[in-house]
Amino acid sequence: YVSQNGGSSYTFKNTLPITQFYMCEVDPSIPSRLYGGAQDNGTVRTLTGNLNDWTQIFGGDGFTPQVDPTNSNTIYATFQYGNIRRSDNNGATFANIKPNSTITNWNTPYLIHPGNSNTLLYGANVVYKTTNKGSSWSIISPDLTNGPHSGNLSFGTITTIDVSTVDNTVIYAGTDDGNVWVSKNDGGTWDKVSANLPNRWVTKVHADPYNASTAYVT
């Protein structure tokens, strides 16, 4: 807001170029369709790739939009603390598909499985899996964190998940309290592999695209 009369009245300025994007997405089937998850400004997109026709299709804090690689009409949008919605009609309406968990990160990770687009993985303090695009979920891991911890900040959530594109049964997960885990059997068992890493918030785990036994951690 700006006042030019000593505060007697104010004018709202709504075109400041300060949008912060958490994540962007390119429709795998129609690359001209671009999506962005914007802090405080929801999920926005263009259907043409142009600069002047971006519209908001979902509100809240936009985080990670994803588009089904086999069906451009199926779109996922998220907002704070793990709330996730799915649209089956190209963004006209969205349905709530959040798993039944209250232990979620501000920026909760999820991904469309590279081997089957009906399958999604979702990180709370455990890893959830759906094989029907979020209509129902099952838990495929124990608690991968060190448990809830409250102080200046709250910890005890999964912050990143990835699946190997070389071997889709290999899943990596990282947490906000310094743990990195790998499952080599699609969530049947999990091994903690972060003993030699610094005790830091794990911001990203990325599976190597050529070697299922290699992953990169930040």
PDB file of N, CA, C and O in Angstrom, residues 5-6 12 33 53 59 68 88 103 107 117 126 155 179 182-183 187 195 198 210 212 215:
ATOM      1  N   ASN A   5      -0.432  11.154   0.895  1.00  0.00           N
ATOM      2  CA  ASN A   5      -1.015  12.284   1.627  1.00  0.00           C
ATOM      3  C   ASN A   5      -0.854  12.107   3.132  1.00  0.00           C
ATOM      4  O   ASN A   5      -1.751  12.427   3.901  1.00  0.00           O
ATOM      5  N   GLY A   6       0.306  11.584   3.522  1.00  0.00           N
ATOM      6  CA  GLY A   6       0.613  11.485   4.945  1.00  0.00           C
ATOM      7  C   GLY A   6      -0.185  10.432   5.683  1.00  0.00           C
ATOM      8  O   GLY A   6      -0.292  10.499   6.906  1.00  0.00           O
ATOM      9  N   PHE A  12      -3.651   0.414  -3.041  1.00  0.00           N
ATOM     10  CA  PHE A  12      -3.064  -0.927  -3.082  1.00  0.00           C
ATOM     11  C   PHE A  12      -2.371  -1.146  -4.416  1.00  0.00           C
ATOM     12  O   PHE A  12      -2.941  -0.914  -5.477  1.00  0.00           O
ATOM     13  N   ARG A  33       2.505 -26.144 -22.177  1.00  0.00           N
ATOM     14  CA  ARG A  33       1.768 -25.913 -20.936  1.00  0.00           C
ATOM     15  C   ARG A  33       2.743 -25.910 -19.768  1.00  0.00           C
ATOM     16  O   ARG A  33       3.367 -26.924 -19.463  1.00  0.00           O
ATOM     17  N   ASP A  53      -0.523 -14.765 -20.453  1.00  0.00           N
ATOM     18  CA  ASP A  53      -1.800 -15.461 -20.269  1.00  0.00           C
ATOM     19  C   ASP A  53      -1.735 -16.489 -19.137  1.00  0.00           C
ATOM     20  O   ASP A  53      -2.411 -17.513 -19.179  1.00  0.00           O
ATOM     21  N   GLY A  59      -5.454 -22.149  -5.197  1.00  0.00           N
ATOM     22  CA  GLY A  59      -4.988 -21.117  -4.281  1.00  0.00           C
ATOM     23  C   GLY A  59      -4.027 -21.631  -3.220  1.00  0.00           C
ATOM     24  O   GLY A  59      -3.403 -22.676  -3.356  1.00  0.00           O
ATOM     25  N   ASP A  68       0.060 -35.535 -14.899  1.00  0.00           N
ATOM     26  CA  ASP A  68       0.176 -36.940 -15.275  1.00  0.00           C
ATOM     27  C   ASP A  68       0.823 -37.031 -16.652  1.00  0.00           C
ATOM     28  O   ASP A  68       0.331 -36.429 -17.606  1.00  0.00           O
ATOM     29  N   ASP A  88      -9.144 -33.924 -12.548  1.00  0.00           N
ATOM     30  CA  ASP A  88      -9.244 -34.833 -13.692  1.00  0.00           C
ATOM     31  C   ASP A  88      -9.864 -34.153 -14.907  1.00  0.00           C
ATOM     32  O   ASP A  88     -10.137 -34.806 -15.908  1.00  0.00           O
ATOM     33  N   ILE A 103       1.207 -35.220  10.450  1.00  0.00           N
ATOM     34  CA  ILE A 103       2.640 -34.969  10.613  1.00  0.00           C
ATOM     35  C   ILE A 103       3.217 -34.724   9.231  1.00  0.00           C
ATOM     36  O   ILE A 103       3.671 -35.648   8.547  1.00  0.00           O
ATOM     37  N   ASN A 107       6.428 -27.840   3.289  1.00  0.00           N
ATOM     38  CA  ASN A 107       6.544 -28.147   1.862  1.00  0.00           C
ATOM     39  C   ASN A 107       6.659 -29.664   1.731  1.00  0.00           C
ATOM     40  O   ASN A 107       7.755 -30.208   1.627  1.00  0.00           O
ATOM     41  N   SER A 117       1.888 -44.055 -13.761  1.00  0.00           N
ATOM     42  CA  SER A 117       1.384 -42.730 -13.402  1.00  0.00           C
ATOM     43  C   SER A 117       0.174 -42.776 -12.485  1.00  0.00           C
ATOM     44  O   SER A 117      -0.238 -41.735 -11.963  1.00  0.00           O
ATOM     45  N   VAL A 126       6.088 -40.920   7.652  1.00  0.00           N
ATOM     46  CA  VAL A 126       6.200 -42.200   6.963  1.00  0.00           C
ATOM     47  C   VAL A 126       5.938 -41.952   5.481  1.00  0.00           C
ATOM     48  O   VAL A 126       5.463 -40.887   5.093  1.00  0.00           O
ATOM     49  N   PHE A 155      10.378 -30.381  14.100  1.00  0.00           N
ATOM     50  CA  PHE A 155      11.003 -31.315  13.186  1.00  0.00           C
ATOM     51  C   PHE A 155      10.324 -32.674  13.314  1.00  0.00           C
ATOM     52  O   PHE A 155       9.593 -32.935  14.255  1.00  0.00           O
ATOM     53  N   ASN A 179      18.135 -37.531   8.383  1.00  0.00           N
ATOM     54  CA  ASN A 179      18.172 -38.933   7.984  1.00  0.00           C
ATOM     55  C   ASN A 179      17.991 -39.095   6.477  1.00  0.00           C
ATOM     56  O   ASN A 179      17.204 -38.371   5.860  1.00  0.00           O
ATOM     57  N   VAL A 182      16.984 -45.664   2.204  1.00  0.00           N
ATOM     58  CA  VAL A 182      16.749 -46.275   0.895  1.00  0.00           C
ATOM     59  C   VAL A 182      16.004 -47.584   1.103  1.00  0.00           C
ATOM     60  O   VAL A 182      16.283 -48.344   2.039  1.00  0.00           O
ATOM     61  N   SER A 183      15.033 -47.821   0.245  1.00  0.00           N
ATOM     62  CA  SER A 183      14.374 -49.114   0.157  1.00  0.00           C
ATOM     63  C   SER A 183      14.689 -49.695  -1.212  1.00  0.00           C
ATOM     64  O   SER A 183      14.525 -49.017  -2.232  1.00  0.00           O
ATOM     65  N   GLY A 187       9.618 -50.403  -0.802  1.00  0.00           N
ATOM     66  CA  GLY A 187       9.070 -50.058   0.502  1.00  0.00           C
ATOM     67  C   GLY A 187       8.920 -51.223   1.453  1.00  0.00           C
ATOM     68  O   GLY A 187       8.444 -51.045   2.577  1.00  0.00           O
ATOM     69  N   ALA A 195      24.674 -42.215   7.997  1.00  0.00           N
ATOM     70  CA  ALA A 195      25.557 -42.172   9.163  1.00  0.00           C
ATOM     71  C   ALA A 195      26.730 -41.229   8.964  1.00  0.00           C
ATOM     72  O   ALA A 195      27.190 -40.582   9.916  1.00  0.00           O
ATOM     73  N   PRO A 198      26.406 -34.943   7.430  1.00  0.00           N
ATOM     74  CA  PRO A 198      26.198 -33.953   8.497  1.00  0.00           C
ATOM     75  C   PRO A 198      24.773 -34.014   9.028  1.00  0.00           C
ATOM     76  O   PRO A 198      23.850 -34.401   8.307  1.00  0.00           O
ATOM     77  N   TYR A 210      21.306 -43.273 -14.126  1.00  0.00           N
ATOM     78  CA  TYR A 210      21.974 -44.389 -14.794  1.00  0.00           C
ATOM     79  C   TYR A 210      22.329 -45.534 -13.861  1.00  0.00           C
ATOM     80  O   TYR A 210      22.624 -46.627 -14.326  1.00  0.00           O
ATOM     81  N   ALA A 212      21.075 -47.289 -10.176  1.00  0.00           N
ATOM     82  CA  ALA A 212      20.089 -47.303  -9.089  1.00  0.00           C
ATOM     83  C   ALA A 212      20.741 -47.292  -7.715  1.00  0.00           C
ATOM     84  O   ALA A 212      20.093 -46.942  -6.725  1.00  0.00           O
ATOM     85  N   ALA A 215      22.870 -42.173  -5.383  1.00  0.00           N
ATOM     86  CA  ALA A 215      21.951 -41.051  -5.186  1.00  0.00           C
ATOM     87  C   ALA A 215      22.758 -39.851  -4.713  1.00  0.00           C
ATOM     88  O   ALA A 215      23.848 -39.989  -4.156  1.00  0.00           O
TER      89      ALA A 215
END
